Coordinates of C-alpha atoms and ligand atoms in Angstrom, one line a residue:
M196 CA -3.6 -71.1 -82.3
E197 CA -6.2 -73.7 -81.4
V198 CA -9.6 -72.6 -80.2
D199 CA -11.9 -75.0 -78.3
C200 CA -15.6 -74.2 -78.5
L201 CA -18.9 -75.8 -77.9
G202 CA -22.1 -75.1 -79.8
P203 CA -24.5 -74.2 -81.1
L204 CA -26.3 -74.6 -77.7
G205 CA -29.9 -74.1 -76.7
N206 CA -32.8 -73.2 -79.0
G207 CA -33.1 -70.6 -81.7
F208 CA -35.8 -68.4 -83.4
D209 CA -38.6 -70.4 -84.9
F210 CA -39.9 -68.5 -88.0
E211 CA -42.3 -71.2 -89.1
G212 CA -45.8 -70.0 -90.0
F213 CA -44.9 -66.3 -90.4
D214 CA -44.9 -64.5 -93.7
N215 CA -43.2 -61.4 -92.4
V216 CA -40.4 -61.1 -89.9
I217 CA -39.2 -58.0 -88.1
L218 CA -35.7 -58.3 -86.7
T219 CA -34.7 -55.7 -84.1
G220 CA -31.7 -55.4 -81.9
G221 CA -29.0 -53.3 -80.4
G222 CA -25.6 -53.7 -78.8
T223 CA -24.1 -57.1 -79.4
G224 CA -27.5 -58.2 -80.5
V225 CA -26.9 -56.7 -84.0
F226 CA -24.6 -59.7 -84.8
P227 CA -27.2 -62.5 -84.5
I228 CA -29.8 -60.1 -86.1
N229 CA -27.6 -59.6 -89.1
F230 CA -27.0 -63.4 -89.4
A231 CA -30.8 -64.0 -89.2
Y232 CA -31.4 -61.3 -91.8
E233 CA -29.0 -63.0 -94.3
T234 CA -30.4 -66.5 -93.6
L235 CA -34.1 -65.4 -93.9
T236 CA -33.6 -63.3 -97.1
A237 CA -31.7 -66.2 -98.7
A238 CA -34.8 -68.3 -97.8
G239 CA -37.1 -65.8 -99.6
K240 CA -38.8 -64.4 -96.4
N241 CA -40.1 -60.8 -96.2
V242 CA -37.8 -59.3 -93.6
T243 CA -37.5 -55.9 -92.0
V244 CA -34.6 -55.0 -89.8
C245 CA -34.6 -52.2 -87.2
E246 CA -31.4 -51.6 -85.2
G247 CA -30.6 -49.1 -82.5
F248 CA -27.3 -47.6 -81.4
R249 CA -26.2 -44.8 -79.1
N250 CA -24.7 -42.6 -81.9
A251 CA -23.2 -42.7 -85.4
S252 CA -19.7 -43.8 -84.2
Q253 CA -21.2 -47.1 -82.8
V254 CA -23.1 -48.2 -85.9
I255 CA -21.9 -51.5 -87.2
L256 CA -23.2 -54.0 -89.8
N257 CA -25.8 -51.6 -91.0
Q258 CA -27.2 -52.3 -94.4
P259 CA -29.1 -49.7 -96.7
S260 CA -32.4 -51.5 -96.2
Y261 CA -32.2 -51.4 -92.4
I262 CA -34.1 -48.9 -90.3
L263 CA -31.5 -47.2 -88.2
T264 CA -32.1 -45.4 -85.0
T265 CA -29.7 -43.6 -82.6
D266 CA -30.2 -42.1 -79.2
S267 CA -28.2 -39.0 -80.3
G268 CA -30.0 -38.6 -83.6
D269 CA -26.7 -37.9 -85.4
T270 CA -27.6 -40.5 -87.9
G271 CA -30.9 -42.4 -88.7
I272 CA -34.1 -41.8 -86.7
K273 CA -33.6 -40.1 -83.4
G274 CA -34.8 -42.3 -80.5
T275 CA -34.8 -45.9 -79.5
V276 CA -35.7 -48.8 -81.8
I277 CA -39.4 -48.1 -80.9
A278 CA -39.2 -45.0 -83.0
G279 CA -38.0 -47.1 -85.9
L280 CA -40.6 -49.8 -85.3
D281 CA -43.3 -47.2 -85.4
T282 CA -42.4 -46.4 -89.0
I283 CA -43.3 -50.0 -90.1
A284 CA -46.7 -50.6 -91.6
I285 CA -48.0 -53.9 -90.2
Y286 CA -50.7 -55.3 -92.5
D287 CA -51.4 -58.6 -90.7
P288 CA -50.2 -58.9 -87.1
S289 CA -51.1 -62.5 -87.0
K290 CA -48.7 -63.3 -89.8
T291 CA -45.9 -61.1 -88.5
L292 CA -43.3 -62.2 -86.1
I293 CA -40.9 -59.8 -84.3
C294 CA -37.6 -61.1 -82.9
C295 CA -35.4 -59.0 -80.6
V296 CA -31.8 -59.4 -79.4
G297 CA -30.4 -56.6 -77.2
P298 CA -30.2 -55.1 -73.8
I299 CA -33.0 -56.1 -71.4
P300 CA -34.7 -52.6 -71.4
M301 CA -34.8 -52.7 -75.2
M302 CA -36.3 -56.2 -75.2
K303 CA -38.8 -55.2 -72.6
A304 CA -39.9 -52.2 -74.6
V305 CA -40.1 -54.2 -77.9
S306 CA -42.1 -56.9 -76.1
A307 CA -44.6 -54.2 -74.9
W308 CA -44.8 -52.7 -78.4
A309 CA -45.5 -56.1 -80.0
S310 CA -48.1 -56.9 -77.3
E311 CA -50.0 -53.7 -78.1
K312 CA -50.1 -54.7 -81.7
N313 CA -51.1 -58.3 -80.9
M314 CA -48.0 -59.6 -82.5
K315 CA -45.9 -62.6 -81.3
C316 CA -42.5 -61.5 -80.1
L317 CA -39.5 -63.7 -79.5
V318 CA -36.6 -62.4 -77.4
S319 CA -33.1 -63.9 -77.1
M320 CA -32.0 -63.4 -73.5
E321 CA -28.4 -62.4 -73.0
Q322 CA -27.6 -63.8 -69.6
R323 CA -24.1 -64.4 -68.5
M324 CA -23.3 -68.1 -69.0
A325 CA -20.6 -70.3 -67.5
C326 CA -21.2 -74.0 -68.4
G327 CA -23.6 -73.5 -71.3
V328 CA -25.1 -77.0 -70.9
G329 CA -27.6 -76.5 -68.0
I330 CA -25.5 -77.6 -65.0
C331 CA -24.2 -74.5 -63.1
L332 CA -27.6 -72.6 -63.0
C333 CA -25.9 -69.2 -63.3
C334 CA -28.0 -68.1 -66.3
T335 CA -31.5 -68.4 -64.9
V336 CA -34.4 -66.4 -66.4
K337 CA -37.7 -65.9 -64.6
V338 CA -40.7 -67.0 -66.6
K339 CA -44.4 -67.0 -65.7
D340 CA -45.8 -70.1 -64.0
E341 CA -49.2 -71.1 -62.5
G342 CA -47.6 -72.2 -59.2
P343 CA -47.9 -70.2 -55.9
D344 CA -45.0 -67.9 -56.8
G345 CA -46.3 -66.9 -60.2
F346 CA -43.0 -67.6 -61.8
K347 CA -40.3 -70.2 -62.1
N348 CA -36.6 -70.1 -63.0
V349 CA -35.4 -71.7 -66.2
R350 CA -32.0 -72.0 -67.7
C351 CA -31.2 -69.5 -70.4
C352 CA -28.6 -71.8 -71.9
K353 CA -30.6 -75.0 -72.0
D354 CA -34.3 -73.8 -72.0
G355 CA -33.5 -70.7 -74.1
P356 CA -32.0 -68.4 -75.0
V357 CA -35.0 -67.6 -77.1
F358 CA -38.3 -67.2 -75.2
D359 CA -41.8 -65.9 -76.1
S360 CA -41.7 -62.4 -74.7
R361 CA -45.1 -63.0 -73.0
E362 CA -43.6 -65.7 -70.9
V363 CA -40.8 -63.7 -69.5
V364 CA -41.1 -61.9 -66.1
W365 CA -39.5 -58.6 -66.9
Ligands
FES415 S1 -24.7 -71.5 -68.1 FE1 -24.7 -73.1 -66.7 S2 -26.8 -73.6 -66.5 FE2 -26.8 -72.1 -68.0

């Protein structure tokens, strides 16, 4: 069987300048989070992973060092990823980056959590994409803008998918 694919497309997480990285995700977001964990640990970075699932039967790619949360509480910490993030000791917020991939409500909550702690947060938006190269405009994301509307639409596939969470209009 032959598979035709295009990529990688768009931008990615930029970890430059941060000593500590917290990776957090849920749903299909655990796949890129796991990949980022393996890449960063191979590069010698200090990485903490916190992942959230609905219940034990949905847990995938979990590693012993990961902080695990479930809505049901049948494994790991009961609650959302915020309950897991609250267990992490943050020694220097200015040197700590949090990256999140997951459902919009999760990324919004993680963004607010990071903002409270004065930490930079990058989110990888999971819009539906058709062309993947910036032509069809089906993947737009609203980001803050100084114009009259207070926001502008940007293309997730071309301008993202990774955005500073403070720029996103949630
Ligand atoms: S998927 Fe077509 S513009 Fe983004």
